[in-house]
Amino acid sequence: MEQMRTVLKWAGSKVRIMDILKQHLPVGRRLVEPFAGSCAVMMNTDYEEYLIADINPDLINLYKVIKDEPEAFICAAKEFFRIANNEITYYDVRHSLNFTATSSWLRAVYFLYLNRHCYNGLCRYNRAGGFNTPYGKYKTVYFPENEIRAFAEKAKRATFICCSFDEALAMVLPGDVIYCDPPYLPASSSANFTGYAAACFGKLEHEQLSANLLALAERSY
C-alpha cells in the first residue's frame, strides 16, 4: 500500500516502514507523539485525535501555520521556492531564521525552504539554537504542495505543542496510544545525530524517557 508522504524531508522517516509499524500500534482514541519529527505516523494512521509534541519550536510553528492557513502558506512558500534555489539565498535565509525573522509566518516559510534545500533533509542545530545544516546543492527541489494540503486536512484532528517529551507524556490520558521515536544515540563519537535542537538528547535523556514510559505502562487506571 502506498504511504502518504510528508511535508518535510526527514532523516529516519518512518514512511517506508509504516505497513510494518502499524501492525504494532494498538487501537485507541488518541495517538500521542512526544517526538513529532516529520509526522509520518500521524499522516499514515487513522486515530480520532492526535497530540503532537516536539521540543523544536520551528517544527511546531510550521505545523501550526499550515493547519491554520494552508492555502495562503502554499502561495507564499511556492513562490519563494520558484525564485530561490541557490547557495547565496540559502545562507541568507538560514541567517535570517537564526537571527532576524520573528513572525511565525515568515519563520514557517523559511523553515520549509531550508528543510527542502538543505543537505539530505537534516534538521540540525548548534548549542546556541542556530540551524546549521549546509546547503544541499540540488538542481531541482520538490515543493510539497499536495502534502501540505493533506497535512492541513489531517491536522484538523491534531493539537500541536512545543514542549519536552516528559511534559508531553504528562498529558497522556487513559486510552491513549503513545508512539515514541526519539533522536538516536550515535553509533560512534563521530556519528552524532542528536543535534536536532539546541538541547542535546543523549544517554541520560534516553534513560529518563524509558523510565517515564515504564511508569506509564505500570500505571493503574
Short mmCIF file of C-alpha atoms in Angstrom, two decimals:
data_model
loop_
_atom_site.label_atom_id
_atom_site.label_comp_id
_atom_site.label_asym_id
_atom_site.label_seq_id
_atom_site.Cartn_x
_atom_site.Cartn_y
_atom_site.Cartn_z
CA MET A 1 0.00 0.00 0.00
CA GLU A 2 1.36 3.41 -0.95
CA GLN A 3 2.01 5.59 2.08
CA MET A 4 1.26 9.27 2.50
CA ARG A 5 4.40 11.36 2.04
CA THR A 6 5.24 14.11 4.49
CA VAL A 7 5.65 17.87 4.12
CA LEU A 8 9.26 17.69 5.27
CA LYS A 9 12.25 15.68 4.14
CA TRP A 10 13.40 13.82 7.23
CA ALA A 11 16.35 11.65 8.21
CA GLY A 12 14.95 8.48 9.78
CA SER A 13 11.44 8.99 8.40
CA LYS A 14 9.12 6.04 9.04
CA VAL A 15 7.09 6.46 5.85
CA ARG A 16 8.66 3.42 4.16
CA ILE A 17 8.01 1.07 7.08
CA MET A 18 4.50 2.20 8.03
CA ASP A 19 2.92 -1.08 6.89
CA ILE A 20 5.06 -2.90 9.45
CA LEU A 21 4.80 -0.23 12.13
CA LYS A 22 1.01 -0.11 12.03
CA GLN A 23 0.91 -3.79 12.94
CA HIS A 24 2.35 -2.83 16.33
CA LEU A 25 0.22 0.23 17.06
CA PRO A 26 -2.75 -0.65 19.26
CA VAL A 27 -6.28 0.60 18.87
CA GLY A 28 -7.08 3.80 20.76
CA ARG A 29 -8.86 7.10 20.51
CA ARG A 30 -5.84 9.41 20.55
CA LEU A 31 -2.25 8.99 19.43
CA VAL A 32 0.36 10.87 21.49
CA GLU A 33 3.74 11.56 19.88
CA PRO A 34 6.32 13.29 22.10
CA PHE A 35 8.76 13.43 19.14
CA ALA A 36 6.81 14.79 16.16
CA GLY A 37 9.53 14.69 13.53
CA SER A 38 8.00 14.68 10.06
CA CYS A 39 4.62 13.42 11.37
CA ALA A 40 4.88 10.32 9.17
CA VAL A 41 2.99 8.27 11.76
CA MET A 42 0.20 10.82 12.10
CA MET A 43 -0.17 11.03 8.33
CA ASN A 44 -0.39 7.27 7.91
CA THR A 45 -2.70 6.28 10.77
CA ASP A 46 -6.36 6.93 11.46
CA TYR A 47 -6.86 7.85 15.12
CA GLU A 48 -9.71 10.13 16.12
CA GLU A 49 -7.31 12.64 17.68
CA TYR A 50 -3.60 13.36 17.84
CA LEU A 51 -1.42 15.09 20.41
CA ILE A 52 1.76 16.01 18.54
CA ALA A 53 4.60 17.45 20.59
CA ASP A 54 8.20 18.35 19.90
CA ILE A 55 10.93 20.39 21.56
CA ASN A 56 11.81 22.08 18.25
CA PRO A 57 9.87 25.39 18.08
CA ASP A 58 10.46 25.85 14.33
CA LEU A 59 8.92 22.47 13.60
CA ILE A 60 5.81 23.01 15.72
CA ASN A 61 5.42 26.54 14.40
CA LEU A 62 5.42 25.24 10.81
CA TYR A 63 2.73 22.70 11.61
CA LYS A 64 0.54 25.29 13.32
CA VAL A 65 0.83 27.74 10.42
CA ILE A 66 -0.06 25.04 7.88
CA LYS A 67 -3.01 23.92 10.00
CA ASP A 68 -4.39 27.46 10.29
CA GLU A 69 -3.74 28.88 6.79
CA PRO A 70 -2.73 26.17 4.32
CA GLU A 71 -3.64 27.91 1.05
CA ALA A 72 -2.04 31.22 1.95
CA PHE A 73 1.06 29.36 3.12
CA ILE A 74 1.25 27.42 -0.14
CA CYS A 75 1.07 30.62 -2.19
CA ALA A 76 3.85 32.31 -0.24
CA ALA A 77 6.18 29.34 0.05
CA LYS A 78 5.72 28.10 -3.52
CA GLU A 79 6.77 31.44 -4.99
CA PHE A 80 9.78 31.52 -2.69
CA PHE A 81 10.85 28.06 -3.92
CA ARG A 82 10.48 29.17 -7.53
CA ILE A 83 12.94 32.04 -7.32
CA ALA A 84 15.44 30.98 -4.67
CA ASN A 85 17.25 27.70 -5.37
CA ASN A 86 20.82 28.93 -4.97
CA GLU A 87 23.55 28.82 -2.36
CA ILE A 88 23.64 32.56 -1.63
CA THR A 89 19.93 32.73 -0.94
CA TYR A 90 20.07 29.57 1.17
CA TYR A 91 22.64 31.00 3.56
CA ASP A 92 20.84 34.35 3.65
CA VAL A 93 17.63 32.55 4.66
CA ARG A 94 19.47 30.46 7.24
CA HIS A 95 20.95 33.62 8.75
CA SER A 96 17.53 35.27 8.80
CA LEU A 97 15.92 32.28 10.52
CA ASN A 98 18.66 32.27 13.14
CA PHE A 99 18.94 36.00 13.82
CA THR A 100 16.25 38.28 12.39
CA ALA A 101 12.99 36.51 11.44
CA THR A 102 10.45 36.96 14.22
CA SER A 103 7.00 36.43 12.71
CA SER A 104 5.54 32.93 12.91
CA TRP A 105 4.50 33.12 9.27
CA LEU A 106 7.93 34.05 7.91
CA ARG A 107 9.72 31.52 10.09
CA ALA A 108 7.43 28.78 8.77
CA VAL A 109 8.21 29.67 5.14
CA TYR A 110 11.93 29.85 5.90
CA PHE A 111 11.95 26.56 7.77
CA LEU A 112 10.25 24.67 4.95
CA TYR A 113 12.61 26.27 2.42
CA LEU A 114 15.68 25.29 4.46
CA ASN A 115 14.42 21.75 5.01
CA ARG A 116 13.86 21.12 1.32
CA HIS A 117 17.08 22.82 0.16
CA CYS A 118 19.50 21.69 2.88
CA TYR A 119 21.82 18.70 2.75
CA ASN A 120 19.88 15.44 2.96
CA GLY A 121 16.94 16.99 4.82
CA LEU A 122 18.93 17.04 8.06
CA CYS A 123 17.39 19.14 10.82
CA ARG A 124 20.43 20.16 12.86
CA TYR A 125 21.07 22.97 15.33
CA ASN A 126 24.11 24.19 17.22
CA ARG A 127 24.16 24.64 21.01
CA ALA A 128 23.15 28.28 20.61
CA GLY A 129 19.96 27.20 18.84
CA GLY A 130 21.06 28.14 15.32
CA PHE A 131 20.03 25.99 12.36
CA ASN A 132 23.36 24.93 10.83
CA THR A 133 22.75 22.29 8.15
CA PRO A 134 24.66 23.19 4.95
CA TYR A 135 23.22 23.82 1.51
CA GLY A 136 22.22 20.68 -0.42
CA LYS A 137 23.15 21.75 -3.96
CA TYR A 138 20.12 20.16 -5.65
CA LYS A 139 19.43 21.01 -9.31
CA THR A 140 15.70 20.86 -8.67
CA VAL A 141 13.79 21.00 -5.40
CA TYR A 142 10.37 19.45 -4.90
CA PHE A 143 7.66 21.69 -3.49
CA PRO A 144 5.28 19.55 -1.37
CA GLU A 145 2.02 21.24 -2.31
CA ASN A 146 -0.14 18.12 -2.17
CA GLU A 147 1.50 17.05 1.07
CA ILE A 148 0.78 20.44 2.66
CA ARG A 149 -2.92 20.20 1.79
CA ALA A 150 -3.14 16.62 3.06
CA PHE A 151 -1.37 17.62 6.27
CA ALA A 152 -3.73 20.55 6.84
CA GLU A 153 -6.71 18.24 6.49
CA LYS A 154 -5.32 15.67 8.92
CA ALA A 155 -4.22 18.42 11.31
CA LYS A 156 -7.87 19.25 11.99
CA ARG A 157 -7.74 16.29 14.37
CA ALA A 158 -4.44 17.30 15.95
CA THR A 159 -3.14 19.53 18.72
CA PHE A 160 0.45 20.70 18.28
CA ILE A 161 2.52 21.62 21.33
CA CYS A 162 6.15 22.71 21.66
CA CYS A 163 7.41 21.01 24.81
CA SER A 164 9.81 18.39 26.13
CA PHE A 165 9.00 14.69 25.99
CA ASP A 166 8.36 14.49 29.74
CA GLU A 167 5.86 17.35 29.52
CA ALA A 168 4.12 15.61 26.62
CA LEU A 169 3.96 12.30 28.48
CA ALA A 170 2.44 14.08 31.47
CA MET A 171 -0.56 14.87 29.22
CA VAL A 172 -1.28 11.20 28.48
CA LEU A 173 -4.83 10.14 29.33
CA PRO A 174 -6.38 6.69 29.84
CA GLY A 175 -6.92 5.03 26.46
CA ASP A 176 -4.20 7.00 24.67
CA VAL A 177 -1.68 5.29 22.40
CA ILE A 178 1.91 6.51 22.76
CA TYR A 179 4.41 6.37 19.92
CA CYS A 180 7.99 7.45 20.65
CA ASP A 181 10.71 7.89 18.05
CA PRO A 182 13.43 9.86 19.88
CA PRO A 183 16.74 11.03 18.38
CA TYR A 184 19.02 8.04 18.01
CA LEU A 185 22.08 7.51 20.14
CA PRO A 186 25.18 7.90 17.93
CA ALA A 187 26.90 4.71 16.81
CA SER A 188 30.27 6.38 17.42
CA SER A 189 31.70 9.66 18.69
CA SER A 190 31.92 10.97 15.12
CA ALA A 191 28.37 9.96 14.14
CA ASN A 192 26.38 12.34 16.30
CA PHE A 193 22.80 12.75 15.12
CA THR A 194 21.36 14.10 18.38
CA GLY A 195 21.78 17.80 17.48
CA TYR A 196 18.14 18.01 16.49
CA ALA A 197 17.54 21.04 18.72
CA ALA A 198 19.70 23.30 20.84
CA ALA A 199 19.36 20.91 23.79
CA CYS A 200 21.27 17.64 23.47
CA PHE A 201 19.39 14.33 23.59
CA GLY A 202 21.85 11.73 24.80
CA LYS A 203 22.12 8.66 27.03
CA LEU A 204 20.69 10.38 30.11
CA GLU A 205 17.62 11.57 28.19
CA HIS A 206 17.06 8.09 26.76
CA GLU A 207 17.18 6.64 30.25
CA GLN A 208 14.71 9.24 31.51
CA LEU A 209 12.37 8.53 28.58
CA SER A 210 12.49 4.79 29.30
CA ALA A 211 11.71 5.39 32.99
CA ASN A 212 8.77 7.65 32.13
CA LEU A 213 7.32 5.13 29.69
CA LEU A 214 7.72 2.29 32.18
CA ALA A 215 5.90 4.33 34.81
CA LEU A 216 3.04 4.97 32.39
CA ALA A 217 2.86 1.29 31.46
CA GLU A 218 2.63 0.34 35.14
CA ARG A 219 0.04 2.98 35.99
CA SER A 220 -3.25 1.56 37.13
CA TYR A 221 -6.24 3.41 35.69
#
